[in-house]
PDB file of C-alpha atoms and ligand atoms in Angstrom:
ATOM      1  CA  MET A   1     -78.288 275.071 -80.278  1.00 43.00           C
ATOM      2  CA  PHE A   2     -74.685 276.633 -80.037  1.00 50.00           C
ATOM      3  CA  ALA A   3     -74.657 278.442 -82.961  1.00 48.00           C
ATOM      4  CA  PHE A   4     -72.775 281.498 -81.630  1.00 56.00           C
ATOM      5  CA  PHE A   5     -70.246 279.563 -81.433  1.00 59.00           C
ATOM      6  CA  ASN A   6     -70.194 278.102 -84.637  1.00 66.00           C
ATOM      7  CA  LYS A   7     -70.453 280.861 -86.887  1.00 76.00           C
ATOM      8  CA  LYS A   8     -70.243 279.321 -90.470  1.00 86.00           C
ATOM      9  CA  ASP A   9     -67.431 279.556 -92.637  1.00 92.00           C
ATOM     10  CA  PRO A  10     -68.402 281.391 -95.724  1.00 91.00           C
ATOM     11  CA  ALA A  11     -66.797 278.637 -97.740  1.00 88.00           C
ATOM     12  CA  ASP A  12     -69.137 275.423 -96.586  1.00 87.00           C
ATOM     13  CA  MET A  13     -72.254 277.401 -98.946  1.00 81.00           C
ATOM     14  CA  ASP A  14     -71.935 275.856-102.054  1.00 75.00           C
ATOM     15  CA  ASP A  15     -73.236 276.791-105.849  1.00 76.00           C
ATOM     16  CA  VAL A  16     -73.952 280.255-104.773  1.00 89.00           C
ATOM     17  CA  GLN A  17     -76.284 283.074-106.490  1.00 93.00           C
ATOM     18  CA  LEU A  18     -74.496 286.390-107.239  1.00 97.00           C
ATOM     19  CA  ASP A  19     -75.957 289.746-107.565  1.00 98.00           C
ATOM     20  CA  THR A  20     -73.491 290.493-110.222  1.00 97.00           C
ATOM     21  CA  ASN A  21     -74.600 294.439-108.943  1.00 97.00           C
ATOM     22  CA  ARG A  22     -73.634 294.622-105.831  1.00 98.00           C
ATOM     23  CA  ILE A  23     -69.767 292.862-106.995  1.00 98.00           C
ATOM     24  CA  PRO A  24     -67.331 294.679-103.797  1.00 98.00           C
ATOM     25  CA  ALA A  25     -65.594 297.134-106.177  1.00 98.00           C
ATOM     26  CA  HIS A  26     -62.126 296.538-104.262  1.00 99.00           C
ATOM     27  CA  ILE A  27     -61.103 293.514-102.581  1.00 99.00           C
ATOM     28  CA  ALA A  28     -58.441 292.682 -99.532  1.00 99.00           C
ATOM     29  CA  VAL A  29     -56.667 289.815 -98.871  1.00 99.00           C
ATOM     30  CA  ILE A  30     -54.680 288.681 -95.747  1.00 99.00           C
ATOM     31  CA  MET A  31     -53.253 285.626 -97.551  1.00 98.00           C
ATOM     32  CA  ASP A  32     -52.008 283.220 -94.885  1.00 98.00           C
ATOM     33  CA  GLY A  33     -51.967 279.702 -94.155  1.00 98.00           C
ATOM     34  CA  ASN A  34     -49.068 279.138 -96.788  1.00 98.00           C
ATOM     35  CA  GLY A  35     -47.129 277.425 -93.977  1.00 98.00           C
ATOM     36  CA  ARG A  36     -49.649 275.688 -92.450  1.00 98.00           C
ATOM     37  CA  TRP A  37     -51.137 274.320 -95.771  1.00 98.00           C
ATOM     38  CA  ALA A  38     -47.001 273.325 -96.585  1.00 98.00           C
ATOM     39  CA  LYS A  39     -46.376 271.754 -93.261  1.00 98.00           C
ATOM     40  CA  SER A  40     -49.726 269.311 -93.201  1.00 98.00           C
ATOM     41  CA  ARG A  41     -48.450 268.351 -96.227  1.00 98.00           C
ATOM     42  CA  HIS A  42     -44.613 267.739 -95.003  1.00 98.00           C
ATOM     43  CA  LEU A  43     -43.274 270.296 -97.104  1.00 98.00           C
ATOM     44  CA  PRO A  44     -41.394 273.043 -96.777  1.00 98.00           C
ATOM     45  CA  ARG A  45     -42.930 275.988 -95.475  1.00 98.00           C
ATOM     46  CA  ILE A  46     -42.302 277.549 -99.165  1.00 98.00           C
ATOM     47  CA  ALA A  47     -43.684 275.054-101.480  1.00 98.00           C
ATOM     48  CA  GLY A  48     -46.748 276.579 -99.865  1.00 98.00           C
ATOM     49  CA  HIS A  49     -45.823 280.109-101.163  1.00 98.00           C
ATOM     50  CA  LYS A  50     -45.538 278.542-104.088  1.00 98.00           C
ATOM     51  CA  GLU A  51     -48.160 277.288-104.162  1.00 98.00           C
ATOM     52  CA  GLY A  52     -49.638 280.663-102.991  1.00 98.00           C
ATOM     53  CA  MET A  53     -48.401 282.416-105.902  1.00 98.00           C
ATOM     54  CA  ASN A  54     -50.343 279.523-108.193  1.00 98.00           C
ATOM     55  CA  THR A  55     -53.536 280.924-106.886  1.00 98.00           C
ATOM     56  CA  VAL A  56     -52.921 283.829-107.506  1.00 98.00           C
ATOM     57  CA  LYS A  57     -53.232 284.305-110.767  1.00 98.00           C
ATOM     58  CA  LYS A  58     -56.011 281.877-110.318  1.00 98.00           C
ATOM     59  CA  ILE A  59     -57.744 284.941-108.361  1.00 98.00           C
ATOM     60  CA  THR A  60     -56.730 287.233-110.676  1.00 98.00           C
ATOM     61  CA  ILE A  61     -58.372 286.438-113.267  1.00 98.00           C
ATOM     62  CA  ALA A  62     -61.672 284.722-111.215  1.00 98.00           C
ATOM     63  CA  ALA A  63     -61.596 288.598-109.580  1.00 98.00           C
ATOM     64  CA  SER A  64     -61.107 290.005-112.543  1.00 98.00           C
ATOM     65  CA  ASP A  65     -64.018 288.653-114.680  1.00 98.00           C
ATOM     66  CA  LEU A  66     -65.990 289.673-111.431  1.00 98.00           C
ATOM     67  CA  GLY A  67     -66.045 293.340-112.712  1.00 98.00           C
ATOM     68  CA  VAL A  68     -63.724 293.500-109.177  1.00 98.00           C
ATOM     69  CA  LYS A  69     -62.253 296.928-109.539  1.00 98.00           C
ATOM     70  CA  VAL A  70     -59.526 297.309-106.925  1.00 99.00           C
ATOM     71  CA  LEU A  71     -58.033 293.527-106.031  1.00 99.00           C
ATOM     72  CA  THR A  72     -55.646 294.313-103.393  1.00 99.00           C
ATOM     73  CA  LEU A  73     -53.345 290.773-101.807  1.00 99.00           C
ATOM     74  CA  TYR A  74     -50.916 291.499 -98.682  1.00 99.00           C
ATOM     75  CA  ALA A  75     -48.309 289.547-100.682  1.00 98.00           C
ATOM     76  CA  PHE A  76     -45.443 290.852 -97.675  1.00 98.00           C
ATOM     77  CA  SER A  77     -45.381 292.957 -94.277  1.00 98.00           C
ATOM     78  CA  THR A  78     -43.001 295.468 -93.251  1.00 98.00           C
ATOM     79  CA  GLU A  79     -42.917 292.445 -89.845  1.00 98.00           C
ATOM     80  CA  ASN A  80     -42.491 290.148 -92.456  1.00 98.00           C
ATOM     81  CA  TRP A  81     -39.112 290.637 -92.772  1.00 98.00           C
ATOM     82  CA  LYS A  82     -38.762 288.518 -89.175  1.00 98.00           C
ATOM     83  CA  ARG A  83     -38.643 285.723 -90.890  1.00 98.00           C
ATOM     84  CA  PRO A  84     -35.506 283.368 -91.828  1.00 98.00           C
ATOM     85  CA  THR A  85     -33.328 285.085 -94.488  1.00 98.00           C
ATOM     86  CA  ASP A  86     -34.168 281.701 -97.012  1.00 98.00           C
ATOM     87  CA  GLU A  87     -37.092 281.955 -96.961  1.00 98.00           C
ATOM     88  CA  VAL A  88     -36.967 285.367 -96.923  1.00 98.00           C
ATOM     89  CA  ASN A  89     -35.913 285.349-100.337  1.00 98.00           C
ATOM     90  CA  TYR A  90     -37.655 282.876-100.820  1.00 98.00           C
ATOM     91  CA  LEU A  91     -39.844 285.110-101.442  1.00 98.00           C
ATOM     92  CA  MET A  92     -38.497 287.626-102.443  1.00 98.00           C
ATOM     93  CA  GLN A  93     -37.976 285.905-106.117  1.00 98.00           C
ATOM     94  CA  LEU A  94     -41.040 285.028-105.629  1.00 98.00           C
ATOM     95  CA  PRO A  95     -42.587 288.350-107.673  1.00 98.00           C
ATOM     96  CA  VAL A  96     -39.724 288.045-109.967  1.00 98.00           C
ATOM     97  CA  SER A  97     -40.955 284.596-111.086  1.00 97.00           C
ATOM     98  CA  PHE A  98     -44.912 285.558-110.794  1.00 98.00           C
ATOM     99  CA  PHE A  99     -44.305 288.422-112.911  1.00 98.00           C
ATOM    100  CA  ASP A 100     -42.105 286.613-116.117  1.00 96.00           C
ATOM    101  CA  THR A 101     -45.041 284.064-116.350  1.00 96.00           C
ATOM    102  CA  PHE A 102     -48.091 286.099-115.353  1.00 98.00           C
ATOM    103  CA  VAL A 103     -47.524 289.739-117.576  1.00 98.00           C
ATOM    104  CA  PRO A 104     -48.781 288.860-120.643  1.00 98.00           C
ATOM    105  CA  ASP A 105     -52.559 286.892-118.738  1.00 98.00           C
ATOM    106  CA  LEU A 106     -52.385 290.409-117.348  1.00 98.00           C
ATOM    107  CA  ILE A 107     -52.324 292.353-120.276  1.00 98.00           C
ATOM    108  CA  LYS A 108     -54.767 290.233-122.118  1.00 98.00           C
ATOM    109  CA  ASN A 109     -57.332 290.349-119.540  1.00 98.00           C
ATOM    110  CA  ASN A 110     -56.681 294.172-119.335  1.00 98.00           C
ATOM    111  CA  VAL A 111     -55.725 293.787-115.546  1.00 98.00           C
ATOM    112  CA  GLN A 112     -53.026 296.769-114.248  1.00 98.00           C
ATOM    113  CA  VAL A 113     -50.717 296.436-111.923  1.00 98.00           C
ATOM    114  CA  GLN A 114     -49.967 298.526-109.281  1.00 98.00           C
ATOM    115  CA  VAL A 115     -47.714 297.713-105.869  1.00 98.00           C
ATOM    116  CA  MET A 116     -48.177 300.469-102.618  1.00 98.00           C
ATOM    117  CA  GLY A 117     -44.756 299.628 -99.790  1.00 98.00           C
ATOM    118  CA  TYR A 118     -41.706 300.310 -99.429  1.00 98.00           C
ATOM    119  CA  VAL A 119     -40.456 299.238-102.504  1.00 98.00           C
ATOM    120  CA  ASP A 120     -36.853 300.784-102.556  1.00 98.00           C
ATOM    121  CA  LYS A 121     -35.987 298.213 -99.293  1.00 98.00           C
ATOM    122  CA  LEU A 122     -36.980 295.480-101.327  1.00 98.00           C
ATOM    123  CA  PRO A 123     -33.650 293.644-103.785  1.00 98.00           C
ATOM    124  CA  ALA A 124     -32.321 295.026-106.711  1.00 98.00           C
ATOM    125  CA  ALA A 125     -34.198 292.456-108.201  1.00 98.00           C
ATOM    126  CA  THR A 126     -37.555 292.516-107.046  1.00 98.00           C
ATOM    127  CA  GLN A 127     -37.889 296.088-107.589  1.00 98.00           C
ATOM    128  CA  THR A 128     -36.902 294.847-111.932  1.00 98.00           C
ATOM    129  CA  ALA A 129     -39.939 292.719-112.142  1.00 98.00           C
ATOM    130  CA  VAL A 130     -41.742 294.809-110.292  1.00 98.00           C
ATOM    131  CA  ASN A 131     -41.626 298.187-112.277  1.00 98.00           C
ATOM    132  CA  ASN A 132     -40.647 296.552-114.983  1.00 98.00           C
ATOM    133  CA  ALA A 133     -44.480 294.796-114.293  1.00 98.00           C
ATOM    134  CA  ILE A 134     -46.197 298.711-113.787  1.00 98.00           C
ATOM    135  CA  GLU A 135     -44.551 299.678-116.466  1.00 98.00           C
ATOM    136  CA  GLU A 136     -46.083 296.883-119.009  1.00 98.00           C
ATOM    137  CA  THR A 137     -49.615 296.624-117.678  1.00 98.00           C
ATOM    138  CA  LYS A 138     -49.813 300.845-117.021  1.00 98.00           C
ATOM    139  CA  ASP A 139     -51.836 301.500-120.270  1.00 98.00           C
ATOM    140  CA  CYS A 140     -55.003 297.983-118.614  1.00 98.00           C
ATOM    141  CA  ASP A 141     -57.366 299.663-117.509  1.00 98.00           C
ATOM    142  CA  GLY A 142     -59.570 297.289-115.979  1.00 98.00           C
ATOM    143  CA  MET A 143     -59.011 295.407-112.405  1.00 99.00           C
ATOM    144  CA  VAL A 144     -56.271 296.985-111.247  1.00 99.00           C
ATOM    145  CA  LEU A 145     -54.615 294.416-108.577  1.00 99.00           C
ATOM    146  CA  ASN A 146     -52.664 296.858-106.074  1.00 99.00           C
ATOM    147  CA  PHE A 147     -49.448 294.521-104.165  1.00 98.00           C
ATOM    148  CA  ALA A 148     -48.799 295.180-101.002  1.00 98.00           C
ATOM    149  CA  LEU A 149     -45.172 294.567-100.545  1.00 98.00           C
ATOM    150  CA  ASN A 150     -43.319 295.491 -97.445  1.00 98.00           C
ATOM    151  CA  TYR A 151     -46.213 297.050 -96.564  1.00 99.00           C
ATOM    152  CA  GLY A 152     -47.323 298.105 -92.982  1.00 98.00           C
ATOM    153  CA  SER A 153     -50.460 300.776 -92.069  1.00 98.00           C
ATOM    154  CA  ARG A 154     -48.672 301.542 -88.721  1.00 98.00           C
ATOM    155  CA  ALA A 155     -45.362 302.589 -91.682  1.00 98.00           C
ATOM    156  CA  GLU A 156     -48.195 304.240 -94.018  1.00 98.00           C
ATOM    157  CA  ILE A 157     -49.061 306.594 -91.067  1.00 98.00           C
ATOM    158  CA  VAL A 158     -46.570 307.399 -89.924  1.00 98.00           C
ATOM    159  CA  THR A 159     -45.342 308.944 -93.710  1.00 98.00           C
ATOM    160  CA  GLY A 160     -48.491 309.695 -94.053  1.00 98.00           C
ATOM    161  CA  VAL A 161     -48.325 311.947 -91.098  1.00 98.00           C
ATOM    162  CA  GLN A 162     -44.592 313.005 -91.719  1.00 98.00           C
ATOM    163  CA  LYS A 163     -45.875 314.604 -95.732  1.00 98.00           C
ATOM    164  CA  ILE A 164     -49.282 316.274 -94.106  1.00 98.00           C
ATOM    165  CA  ALA A 165     -46.769 318.081 -91.404  1.00 98.00           C
ATOM    166  CA  GLN A 166     -43.905 318.511 -94.177  1.00 98.00           C
ATOM    167  CA  GLN A 167     -46.645 320.694 -96.205  1.00 98.00           C
ATOM    168  CA  VAL A 168     -47.683 322.779 -93.314  1.00 98.00           C
ATOM    169  CA  ALA A 169     -44.115 323.743 -92.187  1.00 98.00           C
ATOM    170  CA  ASP A 170     -44.071 325.313 -95.886  1.00 98.00           C
ATOM    171  CA  GLY A 171     -46.826 326.812 -95.189  1.00 98.00           C
ATOM    172  CA  GLN A 172     -49.504 325.041 -98.255  1.00 98.00           C
ATOM    173  CA  LEU A 173     -51.680 323.891 -95.607  1.00 98.00           C
ATOM    174  CA  THR A 174     -52.510 325.375 -92.119  1.00 98.00           C
ATOM    175  CA  VAL A 175     -54.144 322.664 -89.492  1.00 98.00           C
ATOM    176  CA  ASP A 176     -57.157 323.696 -89.969  1.00 98.00           C
ATOM    177  CA  GLU A 177     -57.325 322.005 -92.715  1.00 98.00           C
ATOM    178  CA  ILE A 178     -56.307 318.651 -92.242  1.00 98.00           C
ATOM    179  CA  ASP A 179     -59.004 316.795 -92.592  1.00 98.00           C
ATOM    180  CA  ASP A 180     -60.064 313.253 -93.976  1.00 98.00           C
ATOM    181  CA  THR A 181     -59.352 313.835 -97.814  1.00 98.00           C
ATOM    182  CA  THR A 182     -55.563 315.448 -96.808  1.00 98.00           C
ATOM    183  CA  VAL A 183     -55.150 312.057 -94.854  1.00 98.00           C
ATOM    184  CA  ASP A 184     -56.183 309.990 -97.433  1.00 98.00           C
ATOM    185  CA  ALA A 185     -53.699 311.937-100.265  1.00 98.00           C
ATOM    186  CA  ALA A 186     -50.664 311.268 -97.378  1.00 98.00           C
ATOM    187  CA  LEU A 187     -51.432 307.167 -97.740  1.00 98.00           C
ATOM    188  CA  MET A 188     -50.489 304.804 -99.967  1.00 98.00           C
ATOM    189  CA  THR A 189     -53.831 303.973-101.146  1.00 98.00           C
ATOM    190  CA  ALA A 190     -54.224 307.432-103.297  1.00 98.00           C
ATOM    191  CA  SER A 191     -53.484 306.243-106.073  1.00 98.00           C
ATOM    192  CA  LEU A 192     -57.125 303.384-106.779  1.00 98.00           C
ATOM    193  CA  ALA A 193     -59.814 306.192-105.632  1.00 98.00           C
ATOM    194  CA  PRO A 194     -62.449 306.329-105.451  1.00 98.00           C
ATOM    195  CA  TYR A 195     -61.871 302.541-104.095  1.00 98.00           C
ATOM    196  CA  SER A 196     -59.034 303.107-102.009  1.00 98.00           C
ATOM    197  CA  ASP A 197     -60.745 302.327 -99.148  1.00 98.00           C
ATOM    198  CA  PRO A 198     -62.187 298.327 -99.675  1.00 98.00           C
ATOM    199  CA  ASP A 199     -65.767 296.898 -99.438  1.00 98.00           C
ATOM    200  CA  LEU A 200     -64.890 293.411 -98.561  1.00 98.00           C
ATOM    201  CA  LEU A 201     -61.936 292.703 -96.580  1.00 98.00           C
ATOM    202  CA  ILE A 202     -60.690 288.840 -97.016  1.00 98.00           C
ATOM    203  CA  ARG A 203     -58.778 287.414 -94.130  1.00 98.00           C
ATOM    204  CA  THR A 204     -58.033 282.821 -94.561  1.00 98.00           C
ATOM    205  CA  SER A 205     -56.416 280.519 -93.057  1.00 98.00           C
ATOM    206  CA  GLY A 206     -58.554 280.771 -89.369  1.00 98.00           C
ATOM    207  CA  GLU A 207     -56.516 283.551 -88.018  1.00 98.00           C
ATOM    208  CA  GLU A 208     -58.678 286.636 -87.396  1.00 98.00           C
ATOM    209  CA  ARG A 209     -56.226 289.567 -86.930  1.00 98.00           C
ATOM    210  CA  ILE A 210     -55.598 292.416 -88.990  1.00 98.00           C
ATOM    211  CA  SER A 211     -52.153 292.103 -88.458  1.00 98.00           C
ATOM    212  CA  ASN A 212     -50.665 295.702 -89.600  1.00 98.00           C
ATOM    213  CA  PHE A 213     -53.056 295.960 -92.944  1.00 98.00           C
ATOM    214  CA  LEU A 214     -54.900 298.849 -94.238  1.00 98.00           C
ATOM    215  CA  MET A 215     -56.314 300.307 -90.087  1.00 98.00           C
ATOM    216  CA  TRP A 216     -56.168 303.411 -91.880  1.00 98.00           C
ATOM    217  CA  GLN A 217     -59.043 301.890 -95.137  1.00 98.00           C
ATOM    218  CA  ILE A 218     -61.024 299.558 -93.692  1.00 98.00           C
ATOM    219  CA  ALA A 219     -63.422 301.371 -91.190  1.00 98.00           C
ATOM    220  CA  TYR A 220     -66.425 300.325 -92.122  1.00 98.00           C
ATOM    221  CA  SER A 221     -65.390 297.440 -94.651  1.00 98.00           C
ATOM    222  CA  GLU A 222     -67.337 294.433 -94.397  1.00 98.00           C
ATOM    223  CA  LEU A 223     -64.824 291.444 -93.145  1.00 98.00           C
ATOM    224  CA  VAL A 224     -65.325 287.961 -94.036  1.00 98.00           C
ATOM    225  CA  PHE A 225     -62.822 285.545 -92.448  1.00 98.00           C
ATOM    226  CA  THR A 226     -62.252 282.368 -93.752  1.00 98.00           C
ATOM    227  CA  ASP A 227     -60.440 278.826 -92.668  1.00 98.00           C
ATOM    228  CA  VAL A 228     -59.631 277.686 -95.724  1.00 98.00           C
ATOM    229  CA  LYS A 229     -55.568 278.042 -96.144  1.00 98.00           C
ATOM    230  CA  TRP A 230     -54.163 280.939 -98.837  1.00 98.00           C
ATOM    231  CA  PRO A 231     -53.348 277.567-101.971  1.00 98.00           C
ATOM    232  CA  ASP A 232     -56.585 276.171-101.353  1.00 98.00           C
ATOM    233  CA  PHE A 233     -58.904 279.512-102.044  1.00 98.00           C
ATOM    234  CA  THR A 234     -60.277 279.044-105.595  1.00 98.00           C
ATOM    235  CA  ALA A 235     -62.674 281.114-107.622  1.00 98.00           C
ATOM    236  CA  ALA A 236     -65.188 279.348-105.650  1.00 97.00           C
ATOM    237  CA  THR A 237     -64.292 280.370-102.024  1.00 98.00           C
ATOM    238  CA  LEU A 238     -64.231 284.910-103.853  1.00 98.00           C
ATOM    239  CA  LYS A 239     -67.154 284.228-104.673  1.00 98.00           C
ATOM    240  CA  ALA A 240     -68.749 282.425-101.718  1.00 98.00           C
ATOM    241  CA  CYS A 241     -67.490 285.175 -99.871  1.00 98.00           C
ATOM    242  CA  ILE A 242     -68.565 287.860-102.017  1.00 98.00           C
ATOM    243  CA  ALA A 243     -72.075 286.057-101.508  1.00 98.00           C
ATOM    244  CA  ASP A 244     -71.180 286.996 -97.381  1.00 98.00           C
ATOM    245  CA  TYR A 245     -70.879 290.164 -98.011  1.00 98.00           C
ATOM    246  CA  GLN A 246     -73.688 290.677-100.531  1.00 98.00           C
ATOM    247  CA  SER A 247     -75.723 289.230 -97.267  1.00 96.00           C
ATOM    248  CA  ARG A 248     -74.846 292.227 -95.143  1.00 96.00           C
ATOM    249  CA  ASP A 249     -76.397 294.969 -94.430  1.00 94.00           C
ATOM    250  CA  ARG A 250     -73.843 298.048 -94.717  1.00 94.00           C
ATOM    251  CA  ARG A 251     -75.385 300.661 -92.785  1.00 95.00           C
ATOM    252  CA  PHE A 252     -72.160 303.544 -92.224  1.00 94.00           C
ATOM    253  CA  GLY A 253     -73.319 304.609 -88.790  1.00 95.00           C
ATOM    254  CA  GLY A 254     -76.912 305.904 -90.003  1.00 95.00           C
ATOM    255  CA  ILE A 255     -79.801 303.198 -90.327  1.00 91.00           C
ATOM    256  CA  ALA A 256     -80.594 300.525 -93.122  1.00 82.00           C
ATOM    257  CA  ASP A 257     -82.835 301.497 -95.537  1.00 71.00           C
ATOM    258  CA  ASN A 258     -85.997 298.607 -95.477  1.00 68.00           C
ATOM    259  CA  LYS A 259     -85.275 300.017 -91.378  1.00 65.00           C
TER     260      LYS A 259
HETATM  261  C1  IPE B   1     -48.793 283.681 -95.665  1.00 55.84           C
HETATM  262  O1  IPE B   1     -49.249 282.571 -96.060  1.00 55.84           O
HETATM  263  C2  IPE B   1     -48.235 284.500 -96.642  1.00 55.84           C
HETATM  264  C3  IPE B   1     -46.722 284.468 -96.303  1.00 55.84           C
HETATM  265  C4  IPE B   1     -47.476 286.271 -94.748  1.00 55.84           C
HETATM  266  C5  IPE B   1     -45.994 286.293 -96.923  1.00 55.84           C
HETATM  267  P1  IPE B   1     -47.716 282.547 -94.130  1.00 55.84           P
HETATM  268  O2  IPE B   1     -46.532 282.175 -93.812  1.00 55.84           O
HETATM  269  O3  IPE B   1     -48.061 283.816 -93.075  1.00 55.84           O
HETATM  270  O4  IPE B   1     -48.109 281.284 -93.681  1.00 55.84           O
HETATM  271  P2  IPE B   1     -48.553 280.673 -91.847  1.00 55.84           P
HETATM  272  O5  IPE B   1     -49.313 281.664 -91.378  1.00 55.84           O
HETATM  273  O6  IPE B   1     -47.318 280.432 -91.358  1.00 55.84           O
HETATM  274  O7  IPE B   1     -48.950 279.191 -92.295  1.00 55.84           O
HETATM  275  C1  IPE B   2     -50.414 289.109 -92.931  1.00 55.84           C
HETATM  276  O1  IPE B   2     -50.008 287.703 -91.931  1.00 55.84           O
HETATM  277  C2  IPE B   2     -48.897 289.459 -93.655  1.00 55.84           C
HETATM  278  C3  IPE B   2     -49.175 288.219 -94.928  1.00 55.84           C
HETATM  279  C4  IPE B   2     -49.802 287.715 -95.500  1.00 55.84           C
HETATM  280  C5  IPE B   2     -48.509 289.129 -95.742  1.00 55.84           C
HETATM  281  P1  IPE B   2     -48.497 286.954 -91.162  1.00 55.84           P
HETATM  282  O2  IPE B   2     -48.697 285.952 -90.869  1.00 55.84           O
HETATM  283  O3  IPE B   2     -47.700 287.427 -90.800  1.00 55.84           O
HETATM  284  O4  IPE B   2     -49.199 287.521 -89.744  1.00 55.84           O
HETATM  285  P2  IPE B   2     -49.095 286.993 -88.451  1.00 55.84           P
HETATM  286  O5  IPE B   2     -48.083 287.239 -88.109  1.00 55.84           O
HETATM  287  O6  IPE B   2     -49.992 285.739 -88.365  1.00 55.84           O
HETATM  288  O7  IPE B   2     -49.990 288.007 -87.295  1.00 55.84           O
HETATM  289 MG1   MG B   3     -48.864 283.550 -91.478  1.00 55.84          MG
END
């Protein structure tokens, strides 16, 4: 009874068997709940962000081991500047610690780092850490670990529209030639092609909203929400989310194969 109101949390599935032929190529994650994780332990919010960084390391390796092609992680939004300065400063320093300790493991696992967002607005030390990691992993041709840093979907779309308008103004493109491909190419996920669009979008911590993430790209993504807070997210939670994804019937506006 009341099953309709009690949608099962994917993370409650245990002992999941995954179909290795249907691993989502691009998984995007809205890593949420660090602050509440810390608060529930009577710790400062930044303790949650620190633990969240350890989760990023574990999930990167787990996703790479599963054969995921692109893992996009929402690390800092264009709206997160509204937070207290101390918290923002801590979040800006996190990529420095992350890459300082983790680049050798990324290389060992053949993982290539990419970053999307307004990186030029980040503090100099953060930019240096990010650019070094991109450079150090540029020859890795396994999974792409794509961080969304100072990223916002509306800003991305505005920038993309400006680029396209400029091409029209310069006579490189006519208005009639603008199509899906033109828009795809103008967005920050263009370099991820052919995996620009996430197959699976996961949001942790029980919030069920998009918060300005990849709004064009998730048009046909499967959305999975779990109550698990990001610092508690494990390889097993990831597998459970993928199992939920594999139980879905992706129709893209058509009809199911077996109907
Ligand atoms: C996600 O955790 C990390 C960032 C948004 C940078 P939060 O910091 O949003 O954690 P809650 O939502 O306050 O618990
Ligand atoms: C979204 O989480 C941004 C990141 C995970 C980086 P928020 O915690 O900022 O989103 P809202 O404010 O709850 O929508
Ligand atoms: Mg949050």
